[in-house]
Each structure stands twice: as C-alpha cells, then as structure tokens.
Amino acid sequence: MTSTFDAATWGAQLNAVGDDILAGDLSLREESLRRKVAFYLGADGLPVSQTSCEPSEWYPTLVTRMTSVVVAHGRVVVAIDAALPLHSSILDVAFPGAGSTGSMLDITVVDLSRHRRTLHAQIPSHLVVTGTIALALSPVAAARKTTAPEHEAAIG
C-alpha cells in the first residue's frame, strides 16, 4: 500500500511504501543508515547534509536517527542525533522503517542541544532506538521585544 505525504507540510513529495518512506526513489531509511549525520531534504527531494548548511538556510524536512525512546503514561520522549533549527516547530513526524500502525500520542522530540518540541502525532506500535525519524519543520519568527508607547512617554 502506498500513501502520500502532504508536500505543503513536508516540502518535498514523499510516499510511504510498505514500512519505508521514499522521496522519489530515495529511501529515507537507507539514506539515514548510510550517513553518519542528519540530513535535510530539499524541495527536489535530494538530501543535504545538516553539517554543510549555513544557519540561515531553511529546509522543511529533517531526517536523523533516534538515540533514545521512552514510552510512558501515554507520552513518548524521543532523543535525536541532530540539532533542530532554533526558530522551528515540528508539524509532523514519520518513522521510516517502523511501519505506520500505532496510536496517537504526545511526542516530545529532544535534540542534541536539549531543546524540546512537542506535538500530537501517530506513533508506530514498535520503535527501535537508533531507528530513523523524519520531522516536518516549520519556521517560527523570533519574538521581537517592543516597548509600549505610553511606557516610553513615562520614561522620558
């Protein structure tokens, strides 16, 4: 059975084929096993090494390895072997190689810098530590510090 991921969310056209997820002919699971570092997917579905990217570059899909998985009390905490872009949120998550059947749970993703992002998504019934995880990212604008006009007048 083949299902398609929304390109508006994932940035590239992705298809689930069996337990794997493909970007064109590229198996995200196989590519993750082949590489030692996390990678992004460009709009064309080709991998771009996270370590070769400038901080100002933006890619909507990050693929990396899980280093820890804890499932308890209806929640999942997944540590990943990558740094999430600082001003990003996670829109969706997929687990290439783990299948798609499972439950909807709160998933907290913890990156190498110990930053946390939480979302409610489907988790496969069986996850393997060191398995592959794909994250659909969305940029979040940095909050700007502003001063109310009446506060400025009171200062001056």
Short mmCIF file of C-alpha atoms in Angstrom, two decimals:
data_model
loop_
_atom_site.label_atom_id
_atom_site.label_comp_id
_atom_site.label_asym_id
_atom_site.label_seq_id
_atom_site.Cartn_x
_atom_site.Cartn_y
_atom_site.Cartn_z
CA MET A 1 0.00 0.00 0.00
CA THR A 2 1.32 3.45 -0.94
CA SER A 3 0.28 6.67 0.76
CA THR A 4 1.40 10.21 0.03
CA PHE A 5 2.59 12.84 2.49
CA ASP A 6 1.36 16.41 2.03
CA ALA A 7 4.10 18.31 0.18
CA ALA A 8 2.84 21.58 1.73
CA THR A 9 3.84 20.19 5.14
CA TRP A 10 6.93 18.17 4.19
CA GLY A 11 8.35 20.42 1.46
CA ALA A 12 9.07 17.52 -0.89
CA GLN A 13 6.82 14.85 -2.33
CA LEU A 14 7.11 11.84 -0.02
CA ASN A 15 5.43 8.45 -0.35
CA ALA A 16 5.08 5.67 2.20
CA VAL A 17 5.74 2.34 0.52
CA GLY A 18 5.44 -0.58 2.91
CA ASP A 19 7.35 0.37 6.06
CA ASP A 20 9.65 2.85 4.29
CA ILE A 21 9.22 6.43 3.15
CA LEU A 22 10.55 7.50 -0.23
CA ALA A 23 11.47 10.88 -1.68
CA GLY A 24 11.32 9.93 -5.37
CA ASP A 25 13.50 6.81 -5.49
CA LEU A 26 15.43 7.74 -2.33
CA SER A 27 14.68 5.54 0.69
CA LEU A 28 14.84 7.75 3.80
CA ARG A 29 15.64 4.71 5.95
CA GLU A 30 18.50 3.52 3.72
CA GLU A 31 19.90 7.05 3.33
CA SER A 32 19.80 7.53 7.10
CA LEU A 33 21.68 4.26 7.64
CA ARG A 34 24.26 5.23 5.01
CA ARG A 35 25.01 8.66 6.50
CA LYS A 36 26.72 9.42 9.80
CA VAL A 37 24.94 12.78 10.24
CA ALA A 38 21.43 14.14 9.91
CA PHE A 39 20.26 15.48 6.57
CA TYR A 40 17.59 17.77 5.22
CA LEU A 41 15.52 17.15 2.13
CA GLY A 42 15.49 19.90 -0.45
CA ALA A 43 12.32 20.76 -2.39
CA ASP A 44 13.60 18.41 -5.11
CA GLY A 45 13.73 15.53 -2.58
CA LEU A 46 17.53 15.32 -2.61
CA PRO A 47 19.44 15.05 0.69
CA VAL A 48 21.53 17.95 2.01
CA SER A 49 23.88 17.24 4.93
CA GLN A 50 22.91 19.25 8.01
CA THR A 51 26.56 19.97 8.79
CA SER A 52 27.10 21.64 5.40
CA CYS A 53 24.20 24.10 5.84
CA GLU A 54 24.51 27.70 6.91
CA PRO A 55 22.34 28.67 9.91
CA SER A 56 20.31 30.95 7.63
CA GLU A 57 19.40 28.09 5.23
CA TRP A 58 15.95 26.59 5.70
CA TYR A 59 14.72 23.11 4.76
CA PRO A 60 11.30 21.78 5.78
CA THR A 61 12.30 18.13 6.34
CA LEU A 62 14.97 16.81 8.71
CA VAL A 63 15.90 13.11 8.74
CA THR A 64 18.05 11.71 11.53
CA ARG A 65 18.50 8.83 13.96
CA MET A 66 16.83 8.34 17.32
CA THR A 67 19.23 7.86 20.23
CA SER A 68 16.65 7.19 22.94
CA VAL A 69 12.94 6.36 23.06
CA VAL A 70 10.87 6.35 26.26
CA VAL A 71 7.18 5.47 26.14
CA ALA A 72 5.30 6.01 29.41
CA HIS A 73 1.94 7.30 30.63
CA GLY A 74 0.57 7.97 27.15
CA ARG A 75 3.56 10.07 26.11
CA VAL A 76 6.69 9.42 24.07
CA VAL A 77 10.04 11.16 24.51
CA VAL A 78 12.42 10.72 21.59
CA ALA A 79 16.01 11.98 21.68
CA ILE A 80 17.51 12.61 18.24
CA ASP A 81 21.05 12.76 16.91
CA ALA A 82 20.70 16.27 15.41
CA ALA A 83 20.13 19.87 16.34
CA LEU A 84 16.76 21.34 15.44
CA PRO A 85 16.85 24.83 13.93
CA LEU A 86 16.33 27.22 16.87
CA HIS A 87 13.31 29.01 15.48
CA SER A 88 11.33 25.99 14.28
CA SER A 89 8.33 23.96 15.28
CA ILE A 90 7.51 20.40 14.29
CA LEU A 91 4.41 19.99 12.12
CA ASP A 92 4.53 16.23 11.67
CA VAL A 93 6.71 13.20 12.32
CA ALA A 94 7.30 9.93 10.48
CA PHE A 95 9.29 6.82 11.31
CA PRO A 96 10.78 5.29 8.13
CA GLY A 97 11.24 1.56 8.59
CA ALA A 98 8.92 1.27 11.60
CA GLY A 99 5.56 0.98 9.86
CA SER A 100 2.57 3.23 10.36
CA THR A 101 0.18 1.34 12.62
CA GLY A 102 0.02 2.64 16.15
CA SER A 103 -1.57 5.17 18.46
CA MET A 104 -1.94 8.94 18.50
CA LEU A 105 0.18 10.24 21.39
CA ASP A 106 2.02 13.35 22.52
CA ILE A 107 5.58 13.07 21.23
CA THR A 108 8.36 15.21 22.67
CA VAL A 109 11.47 15.43 20.49
CA VAL A 110 14.70 16.34 22.32
CA ASP A 111 17.61 17.46 20.14
CA LEU A 112 21.37 17.45 20.80
CA SER A 113 21.16 20.86 22.49
CA ARG A 114 18.43 19.51 24.79
CA HIS A 115 15.81 21.75 23.15
CA ARG A 116 12.33 20.20 23.22
CA ARG A 117 9.44 20.33 20.78
CA THR A 118 6.15 18.52 21.42
CA LEU A 119 3.39 17.53 19.01
CA HIS A 120 0.46 15.12 18.91
CA ALA A 121 1.01 12.53 16.20
CA GLN A 122 0.81 8.86 15.32
CA ILE A 123 3.50 6.65 16.79
CA PRO A 124 4.18 3.15 15.42
CA SER A 125 3.46 0.27 17.78
CA HIS A 126 7.15 -0.72 17.76
CA LEU A 127 10.04 1.76 17.76
CA VAL A 128 13.70 0.79 17.76
CA VAL A 129 16.33 3.01 19.34
CA THR A 130 18.74 4.04 16.55
CA GLY A 131 15.79 3.89 14.14
CA THR A 132 15.15 6.68 11.66
CA ILE A 133 12.88 9.65 12.31
CA ALA A 134 11.74 12.27 9.79
CA LEU A 135 10.49 15.64 11.04
CA ALA A 136 8.42 18.15 9.07
CA LEU A 137 9.59 21.56 10.28
CA SER A 138 8.02 24.99 10.16
CA PRO A 139 9.87 28.27 10.74
CA VAL A 140 8.76 30.31 13.73
CA ALA A 141 9.51 34.03 13.68
CA ALA A 142 11.66 35.21 16.55
CA ALA A 143 9.72 37.27 19.06
CA ARG A 144 10.60 40.96 18.96
CA LYS A 145 10.94 42.97 22.11
CA THR A 146 8.73 46.03 21.93
CA THR A 147 8.07 48.89 24.26
CA ALA A 148 4.56 50.29 24.56
CA PRO A 149 4.34 54.00 23.54
CA GLU A 150 2.87 55.02 26.90
CA HIS A 151 5.82 53.33 28.65
CA GLU A 152 8.27 55.33 26.52
CA ALA A 153 6.49 58.58 27.42
CA ALA A 154 6.64 57.76 31.13
CA ILE A 155 10.40 57.13 30.88
CA GLY A 156 11.20 60.39 29.05
#
